[in-house]
């Protein structure tokens, strides 16, 4: 029997835009109340809040800058607003360009703090206050290969992938922790659709996915009663072939 999402309270990090917005909307359509976390996208978060409330659910806004340790106490803040958190979606991340040649400790630390440490702290804090909750972490299909143009980011996501597996065992049965690995979905901030068009040929299905498909995978994991440590790749099969970003950026 599927885990009923109606009336559940969810915290979606980075829920104001892009994939986070799609997941928050999908959860609301299932009847879940949503805490929308955002860092700097206040106007977008307010717009999403309005949309969710029009779907008949409750919604709250929580601002926190994960690069400045804003994850500390966020679960408690969300629980205080809602009366308790049943669902955590760790979606917030940063995606700066970097190579091994120019990678810095400061840059790597920032990526780890936002992309891996913050999700871990949120899971750990949720485990301390909940005896029955669900978690979905957002990984990246690039983890199956190598993307040398985003070295700091990839290292941080590898760490989150390992933490996901460890936490799925450590925090069971109180938390059921799984993950989704998106592939080619949206162009990075600052890039246009030509970015997507250029990379579609590297996908076996020769097309891009949509944020709604990522949201559907997250909903599936949340409804499941017998999954832990699972990773669903939503990438058109891209993880099945060697990942190559092209010539090394000299």
Short mmCIF file of C-alpha atoms in Angstrom, two decimals:
data_model
loop_
_atom_site.label_atom_id
_atom_site.label_comp_id
_atom_site.label_asym_id
_atom_site.label_seq_id
_atom_site.Cartn_x
_atom_site.Cartn_y
_atom_site.Cartn_z
CA UNK A 1 0.00 0.00 0.00
CA UNK A 2 1.40 3.41 -0.96
CA UNK A 3 2.39 5.93 1.70
CA UNK A 4 -0.32 8.59 1.60
CA UNK A 5 1.06 12.10 1.06
CA UNK A 6 -2.19 13.87 1.90
CA UNK A 7 -1.85 16.10 4.94
CA UNK A 8 1.90 15.46 5.25
CA UNK A 9 4.25 18.36 5.87
CA UNK A 10 7.21 18.67 3.51
CA UNK A 11 10.35 20.81 3.51
CA UNK A 12 11.70 21.37 0.01
CA UNK A 13 15.07 23.10 -0.07
CA UNK A 14 15.62 25.34 -3.06
CA UNK A 15 11.89 25.11 -3.64
CA UNK A 16 11.40 28.49 -5.28
CA UNK A 17 12.71 27.68 -8.76
CA UNK A 18 13.48 25.05 -11.35
CA UNK A 19 13.37 21.42 -10.17
CA UNK A 20 12.62 22.39 -6.58
CA UNK A 21 9.54 24.30 -7.69
CA UNK A 22 8.35 21.32 -9.74
CA UNK A 23 8.75 18.96 -6.78
CA UNK A 24 6.97 21.35 -4.42
CA UNK A 25 4.10 21.68 -6.88
CA UNK A 26 3.84 17.91 -7.38
CA UNK A 27 3.75 17.37 -3.62
CA UNK A 28 1.02 19.98 -3.24
CA UNK A 29 -1.03 18.26 -5.94
CA UNK A 30 -0.76 15.11 -3.81
CA UNK A 31 -2.17 17.04 -0.86
CA UNK A 32 1.04 17.74 1.07
CA UNK A 33 1.67 21.03 2.85
CA UNK A 34 4.93 22.67 1.80
CA UNK A 35 7.71 24.61 3.51
CA UNK A 36 9.52 26.39 0.70
CA UNK A 37 13.14 27.01 1.56
CA UNK A 38 14.99 29.65 -0.43
CA UNK A 39 18.28 31.50 -0.14
CA UNK A 40 17.92 34.70 -2.18
CA UNK A 41 14.92 34.05 -4.46
CA UNK A 42 12.32 35.67 -2.21
CA UNK A 43 10.02 36.97 -4.94
CA UNK A 44 9.99 33.59 -6.72
CA UNK A 45 9.32 31.83 -3.40
CA UNK A 46 6.33 34.08 -2.74
CA UNK A 47 4.95 33.31 -6.19
CA UNK A 48 5.29 29.56 -5.59
CA UNK A 49 3.62 29.92 -2.19
CA UNK A 50 0.62 31.55 -3.85
CA UNK A 51 0.39 28.78 -6.45
CA UNK A 52 0.56 26.05 -3.81
CA UNK A 53 -2.11 27.66 -1.66
CA UNK A 54 -4.36 27.84 -4.71
CA UNK A 55 -4.02 24.05 -4.84
CA UNK A 56 -5.63 23.89 -1.42
CA UNK A 57 -2.64 23.20 0.82
CA UNK A 58 -0.78 25.18 3.43
CA UNK A 59 2.56 26.74 2.55
CA UNK A 60 5.31 28.52 4.45
CA UNK A 61 8.50 30.36 3.48
CA UNK A 62 11.83 29.75 5.18
CA UNK A 63 14.93 31.73 4.19
CA UNK A 64 18.39 30.30 4.86
CA UNK A 65 21.78 30.69 3.19
CA UNK A 66 23.41 27.27 3.33
CA UNK A 67 26.80 28.72 2.42
CA UNK A 68 26.58 30.68 5.68
CA UNK A 69 25.49 27.71 7.80
CA UNK A 70 21.80 28.58 7.44
CA UNK A 71 20.94 24.87 7.51
CA UNK A 72 21.58 24.87 11.26
CA UNK A 73 18.22 24.79 13.02
CA UNK A 74 16.25 24.77 9.76
CA UNK A 75 14.49 21.49 10.54
CA UNK A 76 13.45 22.83 13.93
CA UNK A 77 12.19 26.05 12.33
CA UNK A 78 10.18 24.08 9.80
CA UNK A 79 8.77 21.78 12.46
CA UNK A 80 7.75 24.76 14.57
CA UNK A 81 5.93 26.33 11.62
CA UNK A 82 4.14 23.15 10.55
CA UNK A 83 3.77 21.08 13.69
CA UNK A 84 6.17 18.44 12.36
CA UNK A 85 8.06 17.47 9.21
CA UNK A 86 7.17 14.22 7.43
CA UNK A 87 9.05 14.78 4.17
CA UNK A 88 12.44 16.31 3.38
CA UNK A 89 13.55 17.00 -0.19
CA UNK A 90 17.21 18.05 -0.35
CA UNK A 91 17.21 19.89 -3.67
CA UNK A 92 19.17 23.12 -3.04
CA UNK A 93 22.62 23.19 -4.64
CA UNK A 94 25.20 25.39 -6.29
CA UNK A 95 26.78 24.62 -9.68
CA UNK A 96 29.90 26.74 -10.27
CA UNK A 97 32.40 25.97 -12.98
CA UNK A 98 35.80 24.70 -11.86
CA UNK A 99 38.49 22.29 -13.00
CA UNK A 100 41.08 20.35 -11.05
CA UNK A 101 43.64 22.84 -12.33
CA UNK A 102 41.90 25.86 -10.81
CA UNK A 103 40.00 24.24 -7.93
CA UNK A 104 40.52 25.90 -4.56
CA UNK A 105 39.94 24.74 -1.02
CA UNK A 106 37.54 27.63 -0.51
CA UNK A 107 35.53 26.70 -3.61
CA UNK A 108 35.45 23.02 -2.73
CA UNK A 109 34.42 23.82 0.83
CA UNK A 110 31.56 26.00 -0.40
CA UNK A 111 30.28 23.26 -2.71
CA UNK A 112 30.50 20.64 0.01
CA UNK A 113 28.82 22.90 2.54
CA UNK A 114 25.81 23.60 0.31
CA UNK A 115 25.55 20.39 -1.73
CA UNK A 116 26.46 17.71 0.81
CA UNK A 117 26.91 18.94 4.38
CA UNK A 118 23.63 20.88 4.51
CA UNK A 119 21.58 17.87 3.30
CA UNK A 120 23.36 15.65 5.82
CA UNK A 121 22.68 18.01 8.73
CA UNK A 122 19.03 18.29 7.72
CA UNK A 123 18.70 14.48 7.60
CA UNK A 124 20.44 14.09 10.93
CA UNK A 125 18.27 16.73 12.57
CA UNK A 126 15.12 15.19 11.12
CA UNK A 127 16.13 11.77 12.45
CA UNK A 128 16.38 13.28 15.92
CA UNK A 129 12.80 14.56 15.96
CA UNK A 130 10.92 12.10 13.75
CA UNK A 131 10.21 8.39 14.04
CA UNK A 132 8.64 8.09 10.59
CA UNK A 133 9.69 10.40 7.74
CA UNK A 134 10.77 10.22 4.11
CA UNK A 135 13.78 11.86 2.46
CA UNK A 136 14.68 12.37 -1.20
CA UNK A 137 18.11 13.72 -2.09
CA UNK A 138 18.87 15.20 -5.51
CA UNK A 139 22.10 13.83 -6.99
CA UNK A 140 23.30 14.10 -10.61
CA UNK A 141 23.69 11.61 -13.44
CA UNK A 142 27.17 13.04 -14.02
CA UNK A 143 28.27 10.90 -11.08
CA UNK A 144 28.40 7.89 -13.40
CA UNK A 145 31.19 9.50 -15.39
CA UNK A 146 33.39 12.56 -15.21
CA UNK A 147 32.64 16.22 -15.79
CA UNK A 148 35.95 18.05 -15.57
CA UNK A 149 34.35 21.47 -16.02
CA UNK A 150 32.57 21.29 -12.64
CA UNK A 151 35.12 19.52 -10.47
CA UNK A 152 34.15 21.04 -7.11
CA UNK A 153 30.47 20.40 -7.75
CA UNK A 154 31.00 16.78 -8.82
CA UNK A 155 33.12 16.02 -5.76
CA UNK A 156 30.41 17.43 -3.50
CA UNK A 157 27.69 15.38 -5.19
CA UNK A 158 29.81 12.22 -4.90
CA UNK A 159 29.96 12.92 -1.18
CA UNK A 160 26.18 13.35 -1.01
CA UNK A 161 25.72 10.05 -2.87
CA UNK A 162 27.84 8.23 -0.28
CA UNK A 163 26.09 9.99 2.60
CA UNK A 164 22.72 8.99 1.12
CA UNK A 165 23.67 5.30 1.26
CA UNK A 166 25.14 5.56 4.74
CA UNK A 167 22.23 7.53 6.16
CA UNK A 168 19.71 5.15 4.57
CA UNK A 169 21.12 2.43 6.83
CA UNK A 170 22.03 4.54 9.86
CA UNK A 171 18.68 6.31 10.17
CA UNK A 172 16.38 3.41 9.23
CA UNK A 173 13.67 2.58 10.08
CA UNK A 174 12.84 6.10 11.26
CA UNK A 175 13.85 7.71 7.97
CA UNK A 176 13.40 6.15 4.54
CA UNK A 177 16.11 7.85 2.46
CA UNK A 178 16.40 7.62 -1.33
CA UNK A 179 17.65 9.77 -4.20
CA UNK A 180 16.96 10.95 -7.73
CA UNK A 181 19.78 11.59 -10.22
CA UNK A 182 18.61 14.05 -12.88
CA UNK A 183 20.25 14.21 -16.26
CA UNK A 184 19.84 16.85 -18.95
CA UNK A 185 16.81 18.80 -17.72
CA UNK A 186 17.41 22.57 -17.69
CA UNK A 187 20.29 24.79 -18.78
CA UNK A 188 22.39 26.08 -15.90
CA UNK A 189 21.72 29.66 -14.78
CA UNK A 190 23.23 31.99 -17.33
CA UNK A 191 23.07 29.43 -20.15
CA UNK A 192 20.48 29.35 -22.92
CA UNK A 193 18.66 26.51 -24.63
CA UNK A 194 21.59 26.11 -27.03
CA UNK A 195 23.34 24.44 -24.08
CA UNK A 196 20.59 21.82 -24.03
CA UNK A 197 20.57 21.39 -27.80
CA UNK A 198 24.33 20.83 -27.85
CA UNK A 199 24.20 18.10 -25.21
CA UNK A 200 21.08 16.23 -26.37
CA UNK A 201 23.19 14.16 -28.74
CA UNK A 202 25.01 12.66 -25.74
CA UNK A 203 21.74 11.20 -24.39
CA UNK A 204 20.72 7.75 -25.72
CA UNK A 205 17.10 8.92 -26.07
CA UNK A 206 18.36 12.05 -27.90
CA UNK A 207 16.20 14.45 -25.92
CA UNK A 208 16.07 16.30 -22.64
CA UNK A 209 13.86 15.60 -19.66
CA UNK A 210 11.55 17.91 -17.76
CA UNK A 211 11.43 19.07 -14.14
CA UNK A 212 8.06 17.33 -13.88
CA UNK A 213 9.71 13.97 -14.63
CA UNK A 214 12.13 14.53 -11.76
CA UNK A 215 9.19 15.43 -9.54
CA UNK A 216 7.37 12.25 -10.58
CA UNK A 217 10.38 10.15 -9.59
CA UNK A 218 10.55 11.90 -6.22
CA UNK A 219 6.84 11.27 -5.64
CA UNK A 220 7.33 7.58 -6.47
CA UNK A 221 10.13 7.27 -3.91
CA UNK A 222 8.12 9.10 -1.26
CA UNK A 223 5.05 6.92 -1.76
CA UNK A 224 7.02 3.67 -1.64
CA UNK A 225 6.86 1.65 1.57
CA UNK A 226 9.86 -0.60 0.82
CA UNK A 227 12.69 1.43 -0.68
CA UNK A 228 15.83 2.63 1.11
CA UNK A 229 19.12 3.79 -0.39
CA UNK A 230 17.67 3.62 -3.89
CA UNK A 231 18.87 5.97 -6.65
CA UNK A 232 16.63 6.57 -9.66
CA UNK A 233 18.38 7.96 -12.73
CA UNK A 234 16.09 10.21 -14.75
CA UNK A 235 18.49 10.99 -17.57
CA UNK A 236 17.41 9.29 -20.78
CA UNK A 237 20.00 6.56 -20.21
CA UNK A 238 22.98 8.91 -20.05
CA UNK A 239 24.46 7.19 -16.99
CA UNK A 240 24.76 3.93 -18.96
CA UNK A 241 27.50 5.27 -21.24
CA UNK A 242 30.86 6.82 -20.49
CA UNK A 243 30.41 10.47 -19.64
CA UNK A 244 32.58 12.80 -21.71
CA UNK A 245 32.35 16.56 -21.58
CA UNK A 246 34.56 17.02 -24.61
CA UNK A 247 38.13 18.33 -24.96
CA UNK A 248 39.87 19.26 -21.76
CA UNK A 249 39.60 23.03 -21.11
CA UNK A 250 43.23 24.13 -21.48
#
